[in-house]
Tab-separated table of C-alpha atoms in Angstrom:
chain	number	residue	atom	x	y	z
A	1	MET	CA	0.301	0.283	-0.279
A	2	SER	CA	2.576	2.460	-1.111
A	3	GLY	CA	3.544	4.548	-4.228
A	4	PRO	CA	2.292	7.695	-5.498
A	5	PHE	CA	-0.709	6.600	-7.015
A	6	PHE	CA	-2.368	6.781	-4.138
A	7	ASN	CA	-3.284	10.822	-4.936
A	8	SER	CA	-5.941	9.961	-6.775
A	9	PRO	CA	-9.249	10.332	-4.382
A	10	SER	CA	-10.371	6.729	-5.367
A	11	SER	CA	-7.653	5.501	-3.754
A	12	LEU	CA	-8.790	6.443	0.311
A	13	SER	CA	-10.518	2.761	0.371
A	14	ARG	CA	-7.375	0.699	0.331
A	15	ARG	CA	-5.648	3.757	3.212
A	16	GLY	CA	-9.403	3.532	4.774
A	17	PHE	CA	-9.916	0.103	5.666
A	18	LEU	CA	-13.544	0.859	4.393
A	19	VAL	CA	-14.555	-2.385	3.229
A	20	ALA	CA	-17.920	-2.855	1.010
A	21	ALA	CA	-21.009	-2.612	2.795
A	22	GLY	CA	-23.475	-5.851	3.343
A	23	ALA	CA	-25.078	-7.586	6.124
A	24	LEU	CA	-23.384	-10.802	6.653
A	25	SER	CA	-25.125	-13.634	7.764
A	26	LEU	CA	-24.850	-16.830	9.763
A	27	ALA	CA	-27.476	-18.262	8.254
A	28	ALA	CA	-25.874	-17.304	5.081
A	29	CYS	CA	-22.476	-17.796	5.306
A	30	GLY	CA	-22.726	-20.404	7.185
A	31	GLY	CA	-19.323	-19.711	9.357
A	32	GLY	CA	-17.783	-17.082	11.302
A	33	GLY	CA	-14.992	-15.497	12.831
A	34	GLY	CA	-11.457	-16.083	10.952
A	35	GLY	CA	-13.041	-18.277	8.502
A	36	THR	CA	-12.040	-22.130	9.690
A	37	SER	CA	-12.559	-24.486	7.419
A	38	GLY	CA	-11.490	-27.744	9.596
A	39	SER	CA	-8.308	-29.639	7.858
A	40	ALA	CA	-6.521	-28.893	4.538
A	41	GLY	CA	-7.638	-30.839	1.815
A	42	LYS	CA	-5.199	-33.938	0.095
A	43	PRO	CA	-2.332	-31.934	-0.886
A	44	VAL	CA	-1.305	-31.839	-4.547
A	45	GLY	CA	1.299	-33.755	-5.778
A	46	GLN	CA	4.254	-31.506	-7.568
A	47	ALA	CA	3.520	-34.502	-10.695
A	48	ASP	CA	-0.346	-33.415	-11.175
A	49	ILE	CA	0.574	-29.099	-11.060
A	50	ASP	CA	3.800	-29.078	-13.553
A	51	LYS	CA	0.673	-31.118	-15.426
A	52	ALA	CA	-1.961	-27.935	-14.816
A	53	MET	CA	0.349	-25.173	-15.161
A	54	LYS	CA	1.280	-26.669	-18.743
A	55	THR	CA	-2.048	-27.290	-19.658
A	56	PRO	CA	-3.601	-24.014	-22.258
A	57	THR	CA	-5.167	-21.945	-19.478
A	58	GLN	CA	-6.963	-18.542	-18.908
A	59	LEU	CA	-7.592	-17.014	-15.867
A	60	THR	CA	-8.444	-13.571	-14.543
A	61	PHE	CA	-7.287	-11.337	-11.256
A	62	TRP	CA	-9.260	-8.106	-10.485
A	63	THR	CA	-6.660	-5.513	-8.742
A	64	TRP	CA	-6.429	-2.033	-8.971
A	65	VAL	CA	-2.458	-2.151	-8.924
A	66	PRO	CA	-1.542	0.109	-11.859
A	67	ASN	CA	1.377	-0.793	-14.201
A	68	ILE	CA	1.060	-5.295	-12.495
A	69	ASP	CA	0.863	-6.242	-16.653
A	70	LYS	CA	4.833	-5.928	-15.793
A	71	GLU	CA	4.932	-8.728	-13.026
A	72	VAL	CA	1.633	-10.929	-14.537
A	73	ALA	CA	4.527	-10.593	-17.604
A	74	LEU	CA	7.000	-12.547	-14.908
A	75	PHE	CA	4.939	-14.696	-14.754
A	76	GLU	CA	3.505	-15.923	-17.824
A	77	LYS	CA	7.258	-15.813	-19.396
A	78	LYS	CA	7.409	-18.817	-16.600
A	79	TYR	CA	4.287	-20.838	-17.497
A	80	PRO	CA	3.654	-19.381	-21.185
A	81	ALA	CA	0.544	-22.504	-20.960
A	82	VAL	CA	-1.062	-20.355	-18.419
A	83	LYS	CA	-2.433	-16.492	-19.914
A	84	VAL	CA	-3.663	-13.943	-17.450
A	85	LYS	CA	-6.513	-11.486	-17.672
A	86	VAL	CA	-5.882	-8.494	-15.755
A	87	VAL	CA	-9.334	-6.892	-14.832
A	88	ASN	CA	-9.249	-3.176	-12.499
A	89	ALA	CA	-12.925	-3.864	-11.192
A	90	GLY	CA	-12.405	-0.948	-8.741
A	91	GLN	CA	-9.830	0.037	-5.844
A	92	GLY	CA	-11.152	-1.574	-2.403
A	93	THR	CA	-14.837	-1.062	-1.362
A	94	PRO	CA	-16.172	-1.305	-4.966
A	95	GLN	CA	-14.529	-3.985	-5.996
A	96	TYR	CA	-15.526	-5.811	-3.032
A	97	THR	CA	-19.288	-4.861	-3.951
A	98	LYS	CA	-18.613	-6.277	-7.211
A	99	LEU	CA	-17.209	-9.223	-5.753
A	100	ARG	CA	-19.869	-9.813	-3.959
A	101	THR	CA	-21.927	-9.584	-6.206
A	102	ALA	CA	-20.036	-11.978	-8.604
A	103	LEU	CA	-20.347	-14.540	-5.577
A	104	LYS	CA	-23.596	-14.183	-5.164
A	105	ALA	CA	-24.991	-14.832	-8.439
A	106	ASN	CA	-22.464	-17.508	-8.416
A	107	SER	CA	-21.233	-15.929	-12.118
A	108	GLY	CA	-18.626	-13.284	-13.167
A	109	ALA	CA	-16.314	-13.725	-10.051
A	110	PRO	CA	-12.271	-14.048	-10.844
A	111	ASP	CA	-10.409	-16.393	-10.391
A	112	MET	CA	-7.835	-14.645	-7.947
A	113	VAL	CA	-8.070	-10.874	-6.664
A	114	GLN	CA	-6.807	-8.529	-4.858
A	115	ILE	CA	-7.988	-7.868	-1.173
A	116	GLU	CA	-6.027	-6.178	1.839
A	117	PHE	CA	-5.273	-8.092	5.388
A	118	GLN	CA	-8.051	-6.172	7.229
A	119	ALA	CA	-11.010	-7.593	4.525
A	120	ILE	CA	-9.382	-11.491	4.079
A	121	PRO	CA	-12.309	-11.957	7.330
A	122	THR	CA	-14.948	-10.363	5.613
A	123	PHE	CA	-15.127	-12.857	2.313
A	124	THR	CA	-13.767	-16.035	4.594
A	125	ILE	CA	-16.398	-15.938	6.862
A	126	THR	CA	-18.424	-16.244	2.924
A	127	ASP	CA	-15.844	-19.660	2.265
A	128	SER	CA	-15.496	-17.590	-1.011
A	129	LEU	CA	-11.397	-17.991	-0.755
A	130	LEU	CA	-9.894	-21.154	-1.454
A	131	ASP	CA	-7.526	-22.675	1.308
A	132	LEU	CA	-3.827	-22.578	-0.324
A	133	ARG	CA	-2.222	-25.199	1.709
A	134	PRO	CA	-3.065	-28.102	-0.574
A	135	TYR	CA	-1.185	-25.794	-3.852
A	136	GLY	CA	1.948	-25.865	-1.509
A	137	ALA	CA	2.009	-22.427	0.370
A	138	SER	CA	2.741	-23.799	3.333
A	139	ALA	CA	6.638	-23.749	2.197
A	140	LEU	CA	6.322	-19.653	1.602
A	141	LYS	CA	6.089	-19.246	5.417
A	142	SER	CA	8.763	-18.387	5.980
A	143	THR	CA	10.014	-16.038	3.511
A	144	PHE	CA	7.073	-13.118	4.681
A	145	VAL	CA	8.079	-10.992	7.322
A	146	ASP	CA	6.028	-13.118	10.614
A	147	TRP	CA	3.201	-10.513	11.333
A	148	THR	CA	2.163	-10.411	7.398
A	149	TRP	CA	1.966	-14.580	7.721
A	150	GLY	CA	-0.250	-13.745	10.535
A	151	GLN	CA	-2.818	-11.776	8.733
A	152	VAL	CA	-3.117	-14.148	6.053
A	153	SER	CA	-3.795	-16.992	8.462
A	154	GLY	CA	-6.885	-18.828	9.781
A	155	SER	CA	-7.517	-19.667	13.184
A	156	GLY	CA	-7.468	-23.883	11.980
A	157	GLY	CA	-3.992	-22.769	9.949
A	158	GLU	CA	-5.262	-22.018	6.669
A	159	ILE	CA	-3.717	-19.921	4.174
A	160	TRP	CA	-6.431	-17.457	2.473
A	161	ALA	CA	-3.777	-15.810	0.432
A	162	ILE	CA	-0.518	-14.418	0.174
A	163	PRO	CA	1.290	-11.133	1.560
A	164	GLN	CA	1.879	-8.994	-1.122
A	165	ASP	CA	2.783	-4.861	0.565
A	166	THR	CA	2.620	-3.705	4.341
A	167	GLY	CA	1.817	-1.046	6.309
A	168	PRO	CA	3.522	-0.704	9.226
A	169	MET	CA	3.757	2.234	11.531
A	170	GLY	CA	5.820	5.496	11.629
A	171	MET	CA	5.605	9.131	12.425
A	172	LEU	CA	7.158	11.528	9.562
A	173	TYR	CA	7.904	14.681	10.907
A	174	ARG	CA	8.989	18.315	9.329
A	175	LYS	CA	12.386	18.873	10.542
A	176	ASP	CA	12.485	22.479	9.910
A	177	ILE	CA	9.589	23.201	12.377
A	178	PHE	CA	10.860	20.869	14.802
A	179	ASP	CA	14.324	22.856	14.700
A	180	GLN	CA	12.242	26.357	14.475
A	181	HIS	CA	10.857	25.904	17.802
A	182	GLY	CA	13.501	23.426	19.951
A	183	ILE	CA	11.432	19.934	20.012
A	184	GLN	CA	12.756	16.914	20.039
A	185	VAL	CA	11.754	13.876	18.590
A	186	PRO	CA	9.521	12.398	20.512
A	187	THR	CA	10.113	9.290	21.830
A	188	THR	CA	7.182	8.178	24.098
A	189	TRP	CA	3.268	9.342	24.011
A	190	ASP	CA	4.406	11.174	26.853
A	191	GLU	CA	6.848	13.510	25.089
A	192	PHE	CA	4.360	13.766	22.663
A	193	ALA	CA	1.369	15.186	23.903
A	194	ALA	CA	4.154	17.639	25.855
A	195	ALA	CA	5.708	18.332	22.174
A	196	ALA	CA	2.058	18.822	21.098
A	197	ARG	CA	1.186	21.648	23.828
A	198	LYS	CA	3.977	23.632	22.932
A	199	LEU	CA	4.448	24.524	19.675
A	200	HIS	CA	0.822	25.219	19.316
A	201	LYS	CA	0.857	27.522	22.117
A	202	ALA	CA	3.992	29.039	20.220
A	203	ASP	CA	2.018	28.988	16.849
A	204	PRO	CA	-2.368	28.835	16.771
A	205	ASP	CA	-1.885	28.151	13.573
A	206	VAL	CA	-0.016	24.664	13.710
A	207	TYR	CA	-0.172	21.329	15.341
A	208	LEU	CA	1.892	18.714	15.903
A	209	THR	CA	0.046	16.254	14.018
A	210	ASN	CA	-3.689	15.066	12.690
A	211	LEU	CA	-5.639	12.700	14.108
A	212	ALA	CA	-8.391	12.416	11.235
A	213	ALA	CA	-11.734	11.936	12.225
A	214	ASN	CA	-12.530	9.786	9.933
A	215	GLN	CA	-10.268	7.958	9.778
A	216	VAL	CA	-10.477	4.311	11.400
A	217	ALA	CA	-7.191	2.939	9.923
A	218	ALA	CA	-5.615	5.047	11.757
A	219	TRP	CA	-7.011	4.403	15.571
A	220	HIS	CA	-6.694	0.591	14.576
A	221	GLY	CA	-3.312	0.790	13.858
A	222	LEU	CA	-2.878	3.128	17.316
A	223	LEU	CA	-4.616	0.194	19.004
A	224	TRP	CA	-2.909	-2.171	17.019
A	225	GLN	CA	0.595	-0.806	18.328
A	226	ALA	CA	-0.292	-0.546	21.990
A	227	GLY	CA	-1.386	-4.106	22.346
A	228	ALA	CA	-4.882	-3.470	22.175
A	229	LYS	CA	-6.918	-7.423	20.982
A	230	PRO	CA	-10.246	-5.152	19.857
A	231	TYR	CA	-11.627	-8.582	18.042
A	232	VAL	CA	-10.913	-11.983	18.947
A	233	THR	CA	-12.516	-15.080	17.532
A	234	SER	CA	-13.091	-18.433	17.919
A	235	GLY	CA	-14.689	-21.523	16.429
A	236	LYS	CA	-16.762	-20.447	13.534
A	237	SER	CA	-19.180	-17.838	15.787
A	238	ASP	CA	-17.648	-16.812	18.666
A	239	ILE	CA	-16.292	-13.298	18.715
A	240	THR	CA	-14.503	-11.415	21.656
A	241	VAL	CA	-15.226	-7.760	20.860
A	242	SER	CA	-12.480	-5.388	22.951
A	243	VAL	CA	-12.471	-2.123	22.034
A	244	ASP	CA	-13.085	-0.381	24.941
A	245	ASP	CA	-11.349	-2.221	27.598
A	246	ALA	CA	-8.274	-0.798	29.541
A	247	VAL	CA	-6.075	-0.438	26.526
A	248	SER	CA	-8.510	1.110	24.152
A	249	LYS	CA	-9.552	3.936	27.114
A	250	LYS	CA	-6.348	4.824	27.878
A	251	LEU	CA	-6.041	5.494	23.982
A	252	GLY	CA	-9.240	7.357	24.246
A	253	GLU	CA	-8.425	9.138	26.861
A	254	TYR	CA	-5.055	10.568	25.408
A	255	TRP	CA	-6.303	11.414	21.998
A	256	GLY	CA	-9.270	12.496	23.142
A	257	THR	CA	-7.844	15.022	25.730
A	258	LEU	CA	-5.217	16.376	22.746
A	259	ALA	CA	-8.241	17.046	20.334
A	260	LYS	CA	-10.561	18.628	23.070
A	261	ASP	CA	-7.682	21.178	23.877
A	262	GLY	CA	-7.355	21.812	20.963
A	263	VAL	CA	-3.367	21.002	20.559
A	264	ILE	CA	-3.930	18.485	17.549
A	265	GLY	CA	-5.871	18.622	14.906
A	266	VAL	CA	-9.103	16.455	13.927
A	267	GLU	CA	-9.822	17.620	10.346
A	268	PRO	CA	-10.587	14.673	7.309
A	269	ASP	CA	-7.757	13.388	5.429
A	270	PHE	CA	-7.455	12.862	1.612
A	271	THR	CA	-9.260	16.368	1.508
A	272	ASP	CA	-8.061	19.205	-0.793
A	273	ALA	CA	-7.875	20.344	2.194
A	274	TRP	CA	-5.252	17.971	3.921
A	275	TYR	CA	-3.495	17.943	1.120
A	276	ALA	CA	-3.016	21.652	1.287
A	277	ALA	CA	-2.383	21.561	5.277
A	278	LEU	CA	0.501	19.311	4.349
A	279	ASN	CA	2.169	21.386	1.635
A	280	LYS	CA	1.430	24.357	4.128
A	281	GLY	CA	3.430	23.484	7.072
A	282	LYS	CA	-0.267	23.197	9.156
A	283	TYR	CA	0.840	19.931	10.498
A	284	ALA	CA	4.269	19.185	12.022
A	285	THR	CA	4.717	15.289	11.590
A	286	TRP	CA	1.607	12.246	10.108
A	287	LEU	CA	1.808	9.302	11.623
A	288	THR	CA	1.250	6.942	8.944
A	289	GLY	CA	2.240	3.197	7.156
A	290	ALA	CA	5.311	2.390	5.581
A	291	TRP	CA	3.519	3.408	1.943
A	292	GLY	CA	3.373	7.227	3.402
A	293	PRO	CA	7.320	8.682	2.571
A	294	ALA	CA	6.527	7.817	-1.394
A	295	PHE	CA	2.483	9.362	-0.608
A	296	LEU	CA	3.940	12.429	0.934
A	297	SER	CA	6.976	12.535	-1.442
A	298	GLY	CA	4.109	13.084	-4.250
A	299	SER	CA	1.483	14.759	-2.376
A	300	ALA	CA	3.103	17.397	-0.673
A	301	LYS	CA	6.014	18.171	-3.390
A	302	ALA	CA	5.807	21.661	-2.054
A	303	THR	CA	7.995	20.249	0.977
A	304	SER	CA	10.803	18.614	-0.481
A	305	GLY	CA	13.849	18.290	1.831
A	306	LYS	CA	11.834	19.243	4.909
A	307	TRP	CA	10.986	15.845	6.459
A	308	ARG	CA	12.376	13.024	8.124
A	309	ALA	CA	10.987	9.916	9.683
A	310	ALA	CA	10.721	8.047	13.066
A	311	PRO	CA	9.281	4.613	14.447
A	312	LEU	CA	5.605	6.211	16.552
A	313	PRO	CA	6.631	7.194	20.461
A	314	GLN	CA	5.438	4.998	22.559
A	315	TRP	CA	3.756	3.837	25.528
A	316	ASP	CA	6.524	1.834	26.810
A	317	ALA	CA	10.468	2.228	26.013
A	318	ALA	CA	12.066	-0.358	26.768
A	319	LYS	CA	9.175	-2.503	24.879
A	320	PRO	CA	9.222	-0.756	21.227
A	321	SER	CA	5.942	-2.193	19.349
A	322	SER	CA	4.166	-0.628	16.093
A	323	GLY	CA	0.761	-1.393	14.495
A	324	ASN	CA	-0.011	-1.681	10.805
A	325	TRP	CA	-1.993	0.389	8.673
A	326	GLY	CA	-2.452	-1.033	4.453
A	327	GLY	CA	-0.935	-3.268	2.807
A	328	SER	CA	-2.804	-6.058	0.474
A	329	THR	CA	-2.900	-10.307	-0.804
A	330	THR	CA	-2.944	-12.155	-3.859
A	331	ALA	CA	-6.376	-14.399	-2.500
A	332	VAL	CA	-7.538	-17.311	-4.955
A	333	ILE	CA	-11.681	-17.505	-4.903
A	334	ARG	CA	-12.851	-20.826	-3.744
A	335	SER	CA	-14.817	-21.188	-6.876
A	336	THR	CA	-12.404	-21.202	-9.357
A	337	LYS	CA	-12.039	-23.897	-11.944
A	338	ASN	CA	-8.171	-23.844	-12.153
A	339	PRO	CA	-7.249	-23.780	-8.576
A	340	VAL	CA	-4.095	-25.570	-9.418
A	341	GLN	CA	-3.293	-22.485	-11.430
A	342	ALA	CA	-4.741	-19.578	-9.957
A	343	ALA	CA	-2.775	-21.212	-6.214
A	344	VAL	CA	0.547	-20.996	-8.371
A	345	PHE	CA	0.165	-17.501	-9.606
A	346	ALA	CA	-0.957	-16.142	-6.228
A	347	GLN	CA	2.188	-17.760	-4.657
A	348	PHE	CA	4.962	-16.467	-7.671
A	349	LEU	CA	3.696	-13.102	-7.828
A	350	ASN	CA	4.145	-12.153	-4.512
A	351	SER	CA	7.349	-14.481	-3.841
A	352	ASP	CA	9.404	-14.716	-6.455
A	353	PRO	CA	12.206	-12.772	-6.468
A	354	THR	CA	12.270	-10.222	-9.675
A	355	SER	CA	8.726	-9.978	-9.313
A	356	ALA	CA	8.569	-9.175	-5.745
A	357	LYS	CA	11.123	-6.698	-6.233
A	358	MET	CA	9.507	-5.318	-8.979
A	359	PHE	CA	6.859	-3.847	-6.484
A	360	ALA	CA	8.757	-2.294	-4.280
A	361	THR	CA	10.608	-0.142	-7.237
A	362	GLU	CA	7.812	-0.156	-9.830
A	363	GLN	CA	4.979	0.385	-7.266
A	364	PHE	CA	6.594	1.694	-4.336
A	365	PHE	CA	5.035	-0.979	-2.377
A	366	PHE	CA	6.782	-1.790	0.752
A	367	PRO	CA	7.950	-5.108	1.076
A	368	ALA	CA	6.112	-8.032	2.922
A	369	THR	CA	8.891	-10.851	2.419
A	370	LYS	CA	12.539	-11.005	4.153
A	371	THR	CA	14.497	-10.925	1.587
A	372	LEU	CA	13.966	-7.554	0.187
A	373	LEU	CA	13.704	-5.933	3.694
A	374	SER	CA	17.486	-7.266	4.228
A	375	GLU	CA	18.579	-6.036	1.014
A	376	PRO	CA	21.334	-3.800	0.880
A	377	SER	CA	20.603	-1.308	-1.637
A	378	PHE	CA	16.996	-1.214	-0.716
A	379	LEU	CA	17.967	-0.253	3.222
A	380	ALA	CA	20.533	2.259	1.598
A	381	GLU	CA	18.119	4.314	0.119
A	382	ALA	CA	18.398	8.297	0.731
A	383	PRO	CA	15.255	10.093	-0.906
A	384	ALA	CA	15.751	13.529	-1.339
A	385	PHE	CA	12.867	14.138	-0.111
A	386	TYR	CA	13.569	13.341	3.051
A	387	GLY	CA	17.141	15.102	3.580
A	388	GLY	CA	19.601	12.225	2.303
A	389	GLN	CA	17.838	9.470	5.408
A	390	LYS	CA	17.475	6.156	4.891
A	391	VAL	CA	13.787	6.068	5.715
A	392	ASN	CA	13.795	2.576	4.113
A	393	GLN	CA	16.207	1.416	6.546
A	394	ILE	CA	13.416	3.082	9.576
A	395	PHE	CA	10.587	1.087	8.084
A	396	ALA	CA	12.191	-2.141	8.016
A	397	ASP	CA	13.075	-2.172	12.044
A	398	ILE	CA	9.225	-1.198	12.376
A	399	SER	CA	8.211	-4.216	10.619
A	400	ALA	CA	9.753	-6.436	12.876
A	401	GLN	CA	7.968	-4.697	15.705
A	402	VAL	CA	4.282	-5.315	14.596
A	403	ASP	CA	2.323	-7.985	16.671
A	404	PRO	CA	1.501	-10.959	14.654
A	405	ALA	CA	-1.651	-12.252	16.524
A	406	PHE	CA	-3.465	-8.776	15.974
A	407	GLN	CA	-6.951	-9.890	13.928
A	408	TRP	CA	-10.117	-8.666	12.251
A	409	PRO	CA	-13.768	-8.789	12.574
A	410	PRO	CA	-15.273	-10.322	9.665
A	411	PHE	CA	-17.864	-7.109	9.702
A	412	LEU	CA	-15.224	-4.390	9.227
A	413	ASP	CA	-17.745	-2.211	6.516
A	414	ARG	CA	-19.747	-2.019	10.002
A	415	VAL	CA	-17.045	-1.611	12.880
A	416	ALA	CA	-15.771	1.427	10.483
A	417	THR	CA	-18.861	3.522	10.167
A	418	ASP	CA	-20.017	2.649	14.427
A	419	TRP	CA	-16.447	3.908	14.752
A	420	THR	CA	-16.852	7.349	12.508
A	421	GLU	CA	-20.481	8.068	14.151
A	422	THR	CA	-19.007	7.322	17.628
A	423	VAL	CA	-15.185	7.649	18.427
A	424	GLY	CA	-14.900	9.960	15.095
A	425	LYS	CA	-17.303	12.124	15.769
A	426	SER	CA	-16.027	13.083	19.382
A	427	LEU	CA	-12.301	13.857	18.285
A	428	ALA	CA	-14.673	16.597	15.649
A	429	ASP	CA	-16.537	17.419	18.254
A	430	LYS	CA	-14.367	17.530	21.272
A	431	THR	CA	-16.350	15.290	23.526
A	432	ASP	CA	-15.776	13.071	25.556
A	433	THR	CA	-13.656	9.698	23.653
A	434	VAL	CA	-13.919	7.594	26.244
A	435	ARG	CA	-17.912	7.487	26.154
A	436	ALA	CA	-17.454	7.564	22.666
A	437	LEU	CA	-15.493	3.413	23.214
A	438	GLY	CA	-18.526	2.491	25.093
A	439	SER	CA	-20.876	3.689	22.446
A	440	TRP	CA	-18.878	1.686	19.435
A	441	GLN	CA	-18.805	-1.256	21.569
A	442	SER	CA	-22.090	-1.253	22.115
A	443	ARG	CA	-22.847	-0.763	18.503
A	444	ILE	CA	-20.359	-4.075	16.979
A	445	THR	CA	-22.428	-6.194	20.168
A	446	THR	CA	-25.612	-5.674	18.819
A	447	PHE	CA	-24.723	-6.251	14.889
A	448	ALA	CA	-22.482	-9.527	15.911
A	449	LYS	CA	-25.499	-10.468	17.696
A	450	SER	CA	-28.205	-9.714	14.836
A	451	GLN	CA	-26.080	-11.677	12.567
A	452	GLY	CA	-25.864	-14.711	15.209
A	453	PHE	CA	-22.238	-14.117	16.467
A	454	THR	CA	-22.175	-15.319	20.054
A	455	VAL	CA	-20.188	-12.433	21.414
A	456	LYS	CA	-18.377	-11.422	24.160
A	457	GLY	CA	-17.537	-8.507	26.166
A	458	GLY	CA	-14.310	-6.655	25.966
């Protein structure tokens, strides 16, 4: 989830965790939580895989990634009998909506699909994704950063997709503004709050950061970093919802107070006003995913050379941690008539060294593979926009600090809407954010029960 193509408004869904709307009745889909299908199917032998890959085949791949034809061409060169039709069915929400429609109609679904980490449970609950274990995917586990593998794995050991790119969270900051006001890079959240008050007092037109009241993705990333476990699924229909537990309330009190005191911004992000604010220096930091550096360099060109990168401030400096915001995968739709070819494609696209590196250099995606995250040439990149700082090295180190156990709910669309109308609204209105967390918890619980889940409170 990185790269300059995120300048367009249509890219908001990929950054914003806005999964397509639609009720998810357990009675209709026969599953829940993390999508458990039991034991893996019988492994497909290498001889059968080799035979399938030499059989003339046409696959359809839905993806919003620009210029991905270059990576697809590598696959077709290795497997000339298999042709892949690339279709842009929309980015994020529009694609998911079309996919649901096709799945419901049992017609028109692709063989493979681009899907964000957080959207995987939304499709496993409807048994829409193919478990890739029988096709050799388990062998790739050590290829990818541990926490990304956790994001594509089911509670029963299923492998629902292959990681493609990631968004471990860090802090981009304006070195010139920090220097002007004598602010040291905050390493703890207490230091961050003190800096926010100092900066805004010194210059009422400048805020240390903006926590967008429409951006549940950033909130989830901050929950993740703090060690929260907001959604924990077990079995097929049990879920524990904990968005107003002690950890969540700590965040609510912290950010709610800063918003109420008017020392941080809360305006919607990825709008014309927000872009203008970044260019004119209204915000001295941006808490963002690893795709942020490339995105910002294309969106705030007037500030080139003034930005630097650092890890997020910490709740416990002795135990550095981070969360993730963004990133996606390649999954195979269960209804495909060519599961072997589709599964091999998903694995090749994201694990083949040449293809994986191409994503990092052509689309400027932040890597999911351990090899790329330790490659000297990648780590040594020193963009002028960041004053020659080795930004990739910083985010690669951060990626190693992301908790692999974080889970997503199978109805993220509803969770996102409810957050905006409760927690987000409290930030925007400068009201009680801790109280708003209780409302969010109540809404999620009510909805989950209406869909047939057994819900345990936080």
